[in-house]
Structure formats: structure tokens, C-alpha cells
PDB file of C-alpha atoms in Angstrom:
ATOM      1  CA  ASN A   1     -23.411   3.206  -2.168  1.00 87.00           C
ATOM      2  CA  ASN A   2     -23.209   6.654  -2.285  1.00 90.00           C
ATOM      3  CA  LEU A   3     -20.713   7.363  -5.229  1.00 93.00           C
ATOM      4  CA  VAL A   4     -20.542   9.740  -7.985  1.00 94.00           C
ATOM      5  CA  GLY A   5     -20.704   8.509 -11.557  1.00 93.00           C
ATOM      6  CA  GLU A   6     -21.595   9.043 -14.828  1.00 93.00           C
ATOM      7  CA  ILE A   7     -22.814   7.059 -18.144  1.00 93.00           C
ATOM      8  CA  GLU A   8     -22.954   8.250 -21.717  1.00 94.00           C
ATOM      9  CA  GLU A   9     -23.168   7.186 -25.233  1.00 93.00           C
ATOM     10  CA  GLU A  10     -20.274   7.325 -27.259  1.00 89.00           C
ATOM     11  CA  GLY A  11     -20.799   5.925 -30.884  1.00 90.00           C
ATOM     12  CA  ASN A  12     -21.812   2.274 -30.371  1.00 91.00           C
ATOM     13  CA  HIS A  13     -20.025   2.105 -27.040  1.00 90.00           C
ATOM     14  CA  THR A  14     -21.344   2.957 -23.432  1.00 91.00           C
ATOM     15  CA  LYS A  15     -19.026   4.819 -21.185  1.00 93.00           C
ATOM     16  CA  LEU A  16     -19.277   4.379 -17.596  1.00 94.00           C
ATOM     17  CA  ILE A  17     -17.361   6.683 -14.879  1.00 94.00           C
ATOM     18  CA  LEU A  18     -17.309   5.920 -11.227  1.00 94.00           C
ATOM     19  CA  LYS A  19     -15.375   7.921  -8.852  1.00 93.00           C
ATOM     20  CA  GLY A  20     -13.899   6.435  -5.711  1.00 92.00           C
ATOM     21  CA  LYS A  21     -11.813   7.812  -3.043  1.00 89.00           C
ATOM     22  CA  SER A  22      -7.918   7.754  -3.209  1.00 85.00           C
ATOM     23  CA  ALA A  23      -5.934   6.368  -0.331  1.00 84.00           C
ATOM     24  CA  HIS A  24      -2.159   5.517  -0.040  1.00 82.00           C
ATOM     25  CA  ALA A  25      -1.294   2.212  -1.560  1.00 83.00           C
ATOM     26  CA  SER A  26      -0.309   0.753   2.000  1.00 84.00           C
ATOM     27  CA  THR A  27      -3.606   1.653   3.491  1.00 87.00           C
ATOM     28  CA  PRO A  28      -6.131   0.764   0.829  1.00 91.00           C
ATOM     29  CA  ASP A  29      -8.914  -0.008   3.734  1.00 91.00           C
ATOM     30  CA  GLU A  30      -9.128   3.867   4.010  1.00 89.00           C
ATOM     31  CA  GLY A  31     -10.394   4.464   0.214  1.00 91.00           C
ATOM     32  CA  ILE A  32     -12.897   3.503  -1.645  1.00 93.00           C
ATOM     33  CA  ASN A  33     -12.004   1.303  -4.863  1.00 94.00           C
ATOM     34  CA  ALA A  34     -13.977   2.413  -8.077  1.00 94.00           C
ATOM     35  CA  ILE A  35     -12.688  -0.461  -9.713  1.00 94.00           C
ATOM     36  CA  ILE A  36     -14.395  -2.936  -7.308  1.00 95.00           C
ATOM     37  CA  PHE A  37     -17.718  -1.030  -7.145  1.00 96.00           C
ATOM     38  CA  LEU A  38     -17.744  -0.800 -11.140  1.00 95.00           C
ATOM     39  CA  CYS A  39     -17.386  -4.485 -11.224  1.00 95.00           C
ATOM     40  CA  LYS A  40     -20.506  -5.142  -8.497  1.00 96.00           C
ATOM     41  CA  TYR A  41     -22.496  -2.975 -11.051  1.00 94.00           C
ATOM     42  CA  LEU A  42     -21.142  -4.741 -14.171  1.00 95.00           C
ATOM     43  CA  ALA A  43     -21.980  -8.136 -12.609  1.00 96.00           C
ATOM     44  CA  THR A  44     -25.569  -7.390 -12.757  1.00 95.00           C
ATOM     45  CA  VAL A  45     -25.673  -6.698 -16.282  1.00 93.00           C
ATOM     46  CA  VAL A  46     -22.901  -8.657 -18.191  1.00 92.00           C
ATOM     47  CA  ASP A  47     -21.335 -12.216 -17.818  1.00 94.00           C
ATOM     48  CA  ASN A  48     -17.544 -11.588 -17.782  1.00 93.00           C
ATOM     49  CA  LYS A  49     -14.859 -13.662 -16.224  1.00 93.00           C
ATOM     50  CA  LEU A  50     -12.613 -10.961 -15.093  1.00 94.00           C
ATOM     51  CA  VAL A  51     -15.401  -9.208 -13.422  1.00 95.00           C
ATOM     52  CA  ASP A  52     -16.279 -12.771 -11.409  1.00 97.00           C
ATOM     53  CA  PHE A  53     -12.393 -13.271 -10.744  1.00 96.00           C
ATOM     54  CA  ILE A  54     -12.199  -9.504  -9.460  1.00 96.00           C
ATOM     55  CA  LEU A  55     -15.317 -10.111  -6.995  1.00 97.00           C
ATOM     56  CA  GLU A  56     -14.453 -13.622  -5.769  1.00 97.00           C
ATOM     57  CA  TYR A  57     -10.528 -13.034  -5.087  1.00 96.00           C
ATOM     58  CA  LEU A  58      -9.886  -9.192  -4.878  1.00 96.00           C
ATOM     59  CA  ASP A  59     -12.580  -7.664  -2.991  1.00 95.00           C
ATOM     60  CA  ASP A  60     -11.045  -7.297   0.332  1.00 93.00           C
ATOM     61  CA  CYS A  61      -7.918  -5.321   1.608  1.00 94.00           C
ATOM     62  CA  ASN A  62      -5.855  -7.773   3.319  1.00 94.00           C
ATOM     63  CA  GLY A  63      -5.785 -11.067   1.003  1.00 94.00           C
ATOM     64  CA  LYS A  64      -8.503 -12.898   2.909  1.00 95.00           C
ATOM     65  CA  LYS A  65     -10.245 -14.165  -0.408  1.00 96.00           C
ATOM     66  CA  LEU A  66      -7.209 -15.311  -1.838  1.00 95.00           C
ATOM     67  CA  GLY A  67      -6.055 -17.212   1.349  1.00 95.00           C
ATOM     68  CA  ILE A  68      -2.978 -14.827   1.581  1.00 94.00           C
ATOM     69  CA  ASP A  69      -4.018 -12.906   4.589  1.00 94.00           C
ATOM     70  CA  HIS A  70      -1.083 -12.616   7.100  1.00 92.00           C
ATOM     71  CA  THR A  71      -0.218 -10.401  10.404  1.00 91.00           C
ATOM     72  CA  GLY A  72       3.613 -10.362  11.340  1.00 83.00           C
ATOM     73  CA  MET A  73       5.865  -8.307  13.419  1.00 80.00           C
ATOM     74  CA  MET A  74       5.417  -5.567  10.570  1.00 79.00           C
ATOM     75  CA  GLY A  75       1.766  -5.720  10.609  1.00 84.00           C
ATOM     76  CA  SER A  76      -0.871  -7.027   8.342  1.00 89.00           C
ATOM     77  CA  LEU A  77      -0.509  -7.892   4.770  1.00 91.00           C
ATOM     78  CA  THR A  78      -2.370  -5.243   2.178  1.00 93.00           C
ATOM     79  CA  LEU A  79      -3.724  -5.903  -1.137  1.00 94.00           C
ATOM     80  CA  ASN A  80      -4.746  -3.164  -3.136  1.00 93.00           C
ATOM     81  CA  LEU A  81      -5.983  -3.391  -6.633  1.00 93.00           C
ATOM     82  CA  GLY A  82      -4.474  -0.340  -8.142  1.00 88.00           C
ATOM     83  CA  VAL A  83      -4.688  -0.659 -11.807  1.00 90.00           C
ATOM     84  CA  ILE A  84      -6.672  -2.693 -14.705  1.00 93.00           C
ATOM     85  CA  SER A  85      -6.911  -2.203 -18.099  1.00 93.00           C
ATOM     86  CA  TYR A  86      -8.905  -4.111 -20.668  1.00 90.00           C
ATOM     87  CA  CYS A  87      -9.469  -4.252 -24.250  1.00 89.00           C
ATOM     88  CA  LYS A  88     -11.076  -6.622 -26.532  1.00 84.00           C
ATOM     89  CA  GLU A  89     -10.935  -9.607 -23.922  1.00 80.00           C
ATOM     90  CA  GLU A  90      -7.367  -8.922 -23.206  1.00 89.00           C
ATOM     91  CA  PHE A  91      -6.693  -7.445 -19.879  1.00 92.00           C
ATOM     92  CA  LYS A  92      -3.974  -6.652 -17.208  1.00 92.00           C
ATOM     93  CA  ILE A  93      -4.300  -6.167 -13.789  1.00 92.00           C
ATOM     94  CA  ILE A  94      -1.922  -4.297 -11.294  1.00 91.00           C
ATOM     95  CA  LEU A  95      -1.645  -5.610  -7.683  1.00 91.00           C
ATOM     96  CA  ASP A  96       0.181  -3.725  -4.994  1.00 89.00           C
ATOM     97  CA  LEU A  97       0.952  -6.014  -2.320  1.00 89.00           C
ATOM     98  CA  ARG A  98       2.786  -4.793   1.085  1.00 87.00           C
ATOM     99  CA  CYS A  99       3.895  -8.131   2.930  1.00 86.00           C
ATOM    100  CA  PRO A 100       5.343  -8.722   6.366  1.00 85.00           C
ATOM    101  CA  HIS A 101       8.640  -9.810   6.179  1.00 84.00           C
ATOM    102  CA  ASP A 102       8.034 -13.183   7.888  1.00 86.00           C
ATOM    103  CA  ILE A 103       5.091 -14.529   5.377  1.00 88.00           C
ATOM    104  CA  ASP A 104       5.615 -17.618   3.480  1.00 90.00           C
ATOM    105  CA  PHE A 105       6.295 -15.954   0.127  1.00 89.00           C
ATOM    106  CA  ASP A 106       6.347 -19.031  -1.555  1.00 91.00           C
ATOM    107  CA  GLY A 107       2.829 -20.406  -0.218  1.00 93.00           C
ATOM    108  CA  MET A 108       1.400 -17.033  -0.885  1.00 92.00           C
ATOM    109  CA  ILE A 109       2.570 -17.004  -4.684  1.00 92.00           C
ATOM    110  CA  GLU A 110       1.113 -20.435  -5.139  1.00 94.00           C
ATOM    111  CA  LYS A 111      -2.439 -19.580  -3.428  1.00 94.00           C
ATOM    112  CA  PHE A 112      -2.778 -16.717  -6.397  1.00 92.00           C
ATOM    113  CA  GLN A 113      -1.298 -18.673  -8.848  1.00 94.00           C
ATOM    114  CA  THR A 114      -4.067 -21.529  -8.114  1.00 95.00           C
ATOM    115  CA  ALA A 115      -6.819 -18.592  -8.308  1.00 95.00           C
ATOM    116  CA  CYS A 116      -5.374 -17.662 -11.784  1.00 95.00           C
ATOM    117  CA  ALA A 117      -5.506 -20.847 -12.847  1.00 95.00           C
ATOM    118  CA  ASN A 118      -8.940 -21.477 -11.861  1.00 95.00           C
ATOM    119  CA  TYR A 119     -10.051 -18.804 -14.352  1.00 95.00           C
ATOM    120  CA  GLY A 120      -7.416 -19.969 -16.995  1.00 93.00           C
ATOM    121  CA  PHE A 121      -5.578 -16.348 -16.471  1.00 93.00           C
ATOM    122  CA  ARG A 122      -1.588 -16.196 -16.727  1.00 89.00           C
ATOM    123  CA  GLU A 123       0.145 -14.635 -13.413  1.00 88.00           C
ATOM    124  CA  ASN A 124       3.546 -12.749 -13.361  1.00 87.00           C
ATOM    125  CA  HIS A 125       5.023 -11.216  -9.973  1.00 85.00           C
ATOM    126  CA  ASN A 126       7.540  -9.142  -8.987  1.00 83.00           C
ATOM    127  CA  ILE A 127       7.901  -9.160  -5.298  1.00 79.00           C
ATOM    128  CA  GLY A 128      11.162  -7.589  -3.487  1.00 74.00           C
ATOM    129  CA  LYS A 129      12.717  -8.470  -0.519  1.00 76.00           C
ATOM    130  CA  ALA A 130      10.899  -6.702   2.688  1.00 76.00           C
ATOM    131  CA  LEU A 131      12.981  -4.325   4.550  1.00 80.00           C
ATOM    132  CA  TYR A 132      13.057  -5.140   8.273  1.00 82.00           C
ATOM    133  CA  ILE A 133      15.666  -3.545  10.557  1.00 86.00           C
ATOM    134  CA  ASP A 134      16.055  -5.046  14.173  1.00 86.00           C
ATOM    135  CA  PRO A 135      14.146  -2.303  16.399  1.00 87.00           C
ATOM    136  CA  ASP A 136      16.683  -3.017  18.861  1.00 89.00           C
ATOM    137  CA  SER A 137      19.310  -2.157  16.434  1.00 90.00           C
ATOM    138  CA  ASP A 138      22.280   0.351  16.927  1.00 90.00           C
ATOM    139  CA  LEU A 139      20.680   2.049  13.592  1.00 91.00           C
ATOM    140  CA  ILE A 140      17.024   2.185  15.356  1.00 92.00           C
ATOM    141  CA  ASN A 141      18.361   3.398  18.595  1.00 92.00           C
ATOM    142  CA  ASN A 142      20.523   6.137  17.681  1.00 93.00           C
ATOM    143  CA  LEU A 143      17.816   7.451  15.348  1.00 94.00           C
ATOM    144  CA  HIS A 144      15.146   7.248  18.041  1.00 94.00           C
ATOM    145  CA  THR A 145      17.508   8.691  21.012  1.00 94.00           C
ATOM    146  CA  ALA A 146      17.496  11.761  18.397  1.00 95.00           C
ATOM    147  CA  TYR A 147      13.860  12.017  18.190  1.00 96.00           C
ATOM    148  CA  VAL A 148      13.803  11.760  22.136  1.00 95.00           C
ATOM    149  CA  ASN A 149      16.303  14.097  22.788  1.00 95.00           C
ATOM    150  CA  VAL A 150      14.368  17.095  20.600  1.00 95.00           C
ATOM    151  CA  THR A 151      10.824  16.358  21.299  1.00 95.00           C
ATOM    152  CA  GLY A 152      10.991  15.035  24.795  1.00 94.00           C
ATOM    153  CA  ASP A 153       8.436  12.301  23.709  1.00 94.00           C
ATOM    154  CA  THR A 154       9.442   8.954  25.640  1.00 93.00           C
ATOM    155  CA  ILE A 155       5.856   7.345  24.815  1.00 93.00           C
ATOM    156  CA  ASN A 156       6.071   6.937  21.199  1.00 91.00           C
ATOM    157  CA  LYS A 157       8.301   4.241  19.586  1.00 90.00           C
ATOM    158  CA  PRO A 158       9.824   3.552  16.208  1.00 89.00           C
ATOM    159  CA  GLN A 159       7.131   1.670  14.135  1.00 83.00           C
ATOM    160  CA  ALA A 160       7.265  -0.561  10.918  1.00 78.00           C
ATOM    161  CA  ILE A 161       4.663   0.622   8.199  1.00 74.00           C
ATOM    162  CA  GLY A 162       3.561  -0.809   4.787  1.00 68.00           C
ATOM    163  CA  GLY A 163       4.999   2.409   2.814  1.00 67.00           C
ATOM    164  CA  GLY A 164       7.229   1.431  -0.215  1.00 67.00           C
ATOM    165  CA  THR A 165      10.562   3.576   0.671  1.00 71.00           C
ATOM    166  CA  TYR A 166      13.636   4.917  -0.700  1.00 78.00           C
ATOM    167  CA  ALA A 167      15.541   2.934   2.002  1.00 75.00           C
ATOM    168  CA  LYS A 168      15.467  -0.313   0.286  1.00 77.00           C
ATOM    169  CA  SER A 169      17.845   1.237  -2.088  1.00 81.00           C
ATOM    170  CA  MET A 170      20.718   0.570   0.107  1.00 82.00           C
ATOM    171  CA  PRO A 171      21.071  -1.891   3.051  1.00 81.00           C
ATOM    172  CA  ASN A 172      20.978  -1.049   6.633  1.00 83.00           C
ATOM    173  CA  CYS A 173      18.839   2.058   6.092  1.00 85.00           C
ATOM    174  CA  VAL A 174      15.552   3.016   7.331  1.00 87.00           C
ATOM    175  CA  ALA A 175      12.789   5.844   6.406  1.00 87.00           C
ATOM    176  CA  PHE A 176      12.964   8.537   9.273  1.00 89.00           C
ATOM    177  CA  GLY A 177      10.645  11.408   9.628  1.00 85.00           C
ATOM    178  CA  ALA A 178       9.328  13.979   8.891  1.00 84.00           C
ATOM    179  CA  GLU A 179       5.676  13.673  10.102  1.00 86.00           C
ATOM    180  CA  PHE A 180       4.947  14.322  13.691  1.00 91.00           C
ATOM    181  CA  LEU A 181       2.080  12.750  16.054  1.00 87.00           C
ATOM    182  CA  GLY A 182      -1.352  14.434  15.408  1.00 88.00           C
ATOM    183  CA  GLU A 183      -0.489  16.561  12.227  1.00 90.00           C
ATOM    184  CA  ASP A 184      -1.951  15.641   9.014  1.00 86.00           C
ATOM    185  CA  ASN A 185       0.281  16.273   6.142  1.00 84.00           C
ATOM    186  CA  LEU A 186      -1.879  15.079   3.343  1.00 82.00           C
ATOM    187  CA  ILE A 187       0.713  12.759   2.367  1.00 77.00           C
ATOM    188  CA  HIS A 188       0.445  11.890  -1.511  1.00 71.00           C
ATOM    189  CA  GLY A 189      -2.721  14.106  -1.441  1.00 72.00           C
ATOM    190  CA  ASN A 190      -3.633  17.320  -2.572  1.00 78.00           C
ATOM    191  CA  ASN A 191      -2.074  20.389  -0.934  1.00 87.00           C
ATOM    192  CA  GLU A 192       0.412  18.317   0.752  1.00 89.00           C
ATOM    193  CA  ASN A 193       2.305  20.369   3.159  1.00 92.00           C
ATOM    194  CA  ILE A 194       4.327  20.711   6.349  1.00 92.00           C
ATOM    195  CA  LYS A 195       4.530  23.564   8.915  1.00 94.00           C
ATOM    196  CA  ILE A 196       7.544  25.546   9.108  1.00 95.00           C
ATOM    197  CA  ASP A 197       8.076  24.941  12.915  1.00 95.00           C
ATOM    198  CA  SER A 198       7.914  21.307  12.084  1.00 95.00           C
ATOM    199  CA  LEU A 199      10.332  21.193   9.457  1.00 95.00           C
ATOM    200  CA  LEU A 200      12.492  23.224  11.588  1.00 96.00           C
ATOM    201  CA  LYS A 201      12.238  20.632  14.375  1.00 96.00           C
ATOM    202  CA  ALA A 202      12.660  17.658  12.134  1.00 96.00           C
ATOM    203  CA  THR A 203      15.887  19.385  10.813  1.00 97.00           C
ATOM    204  CA  GLU A 204      17.186  19.406  14.322  1.00 97.00           C
ATOM    205  CA  ILE A 205      16.495  15.916  14.862  1.00 97.00           C
ATOM    206  CA  TYR A 206      18.244  14.892  11.584  1.00 96.00           C
ATOM    207  CA  CYS A 207      21.242  16.828  12.834  1.00 95.00           C
ATOM    208  CA  HIS A 208      21.210  14.918  16.344  1.00 94.00           C
ATOM    209  CA  ALA A 209      20.753  11.655  14.479  1.00 93.00           C
ATOM    210  CA  LEU A 210      23.739  12.626  12.228  1.00 92.00           C
ATOM    211  CA  TYR A 211      26.099  13.257  14.995  1.00 91.00           C
ATOM    212  CA  ASN A 212      24.843  10.004  16.910  1.00 83.00           C
ATOM    213  CA  SER A 213      25.678   8.083  13.961  1.00 82.00           C
ATOM    214  CA  ILE A 214      29.179   9.500  13.085  1.00 80.00           C
ATOM    215  CA  LYS A 215      29.801   8.871  16.796  1.00 62.00           C
ATOM    216  CA  VAL A 216      29.285   5.003  16.585  1.00 51.00           C
TER     217      VAL A 216
END
């Protein structure tokens, strides 16, 4: 699979290290999940329910194997197998799900609980309410107008993405800026950065946005 790994002996144990490729939790398909590929190897050398469960239900980024895949107004559901710990047959899996606001949440949870029950596993969840603001609302129109006034860009429109955002901490709030089209700021990665010109342009847009909001 063109991945880098290591294998070494530590006393009576064998230590396996596999390096994948990191990606933002909202775009797991852009990365390479080392957990999945390690499980694919382990399945060839051990008989383990956890390995089998992961490969049967969690080996995709949209929940298709669980039967919970959904595409709505906010885009597609994403499933990221982010963290797993396993010691002496006790384990914990942490999944990061980004769910469109119009999904059947109860039905999704029921399907996942059924998958866990098939293996005798327990499931706990903490699913917050999806953040969705009407794109035709005054808030979005004011922000978009500020962007257009400064950039002159009338082609690109506001978009919904799967990012977890500080905007959930208060009502009627959205994330706004500051990355521009065609720029790669290496968000959440090594050497994350922003060009000074872009920072100044973003500040100008914010000033227009605040002024538009105060007028309203």
C-alpha cells in the first residue's frame, strides 16, 4: 500500500507502527487512516472481533457500510475513525461524525447500535445539534455583501462545510473567513500560515461585515 511502517520486539510483545496521512476530520477521504490499514494486516495474522468490526463497518468515510450514509443540503455525512485504544481485550473507539442537519438522527443511531450489538459491543454517543443558517437570511446576505464589496467576486457563494466551529457556541452565528479561493493555508497542518495581503483584505471584509450588521 506504499505506506511506511516499523516492526520491533519489546520483551514478550511485538510493536507495530504504521504511518498514514493526516487530514482534517471533516475530510477524512483526503487522508490515509493508519488504523484501517493496520487492521487489514492484523486480519491476516490474528482472529479478533474488534479488527473484524472495524473492517466490516468502519472502512469507509461516509458511513455506507453502517447504512448511515446521507447527502443533504449541507453535503454528505462524513465518518472519521479518529482514535482507538485497546488493552487486554478492553477497547475504546472514538468516531468523528459530521452530519447534515436534515438526516434522520434517531435512525442513524439505531443502525449504529445494531452494528455494535451484532458484536456484543456497547455504544455511547454525544451528537450536538447541527449548525445550519438559511443562506437567504439577513446574516448570510450581510456577510456575503461585505465579501463582494471588497473582492468584487460575485461568482462564489456562501457554502456549508463539515467543520466543527466556534460558531456553535451562540445562536444565529456562522464561521466567516479568512481563507481565499486558490490559497492553501495548510489549515491544521504543519506551517499553517496566511499571507499578509490576505490578512489585510480579510480585515477589511470584517469591517464591512460589522458595519452592515450594525446598520441592520
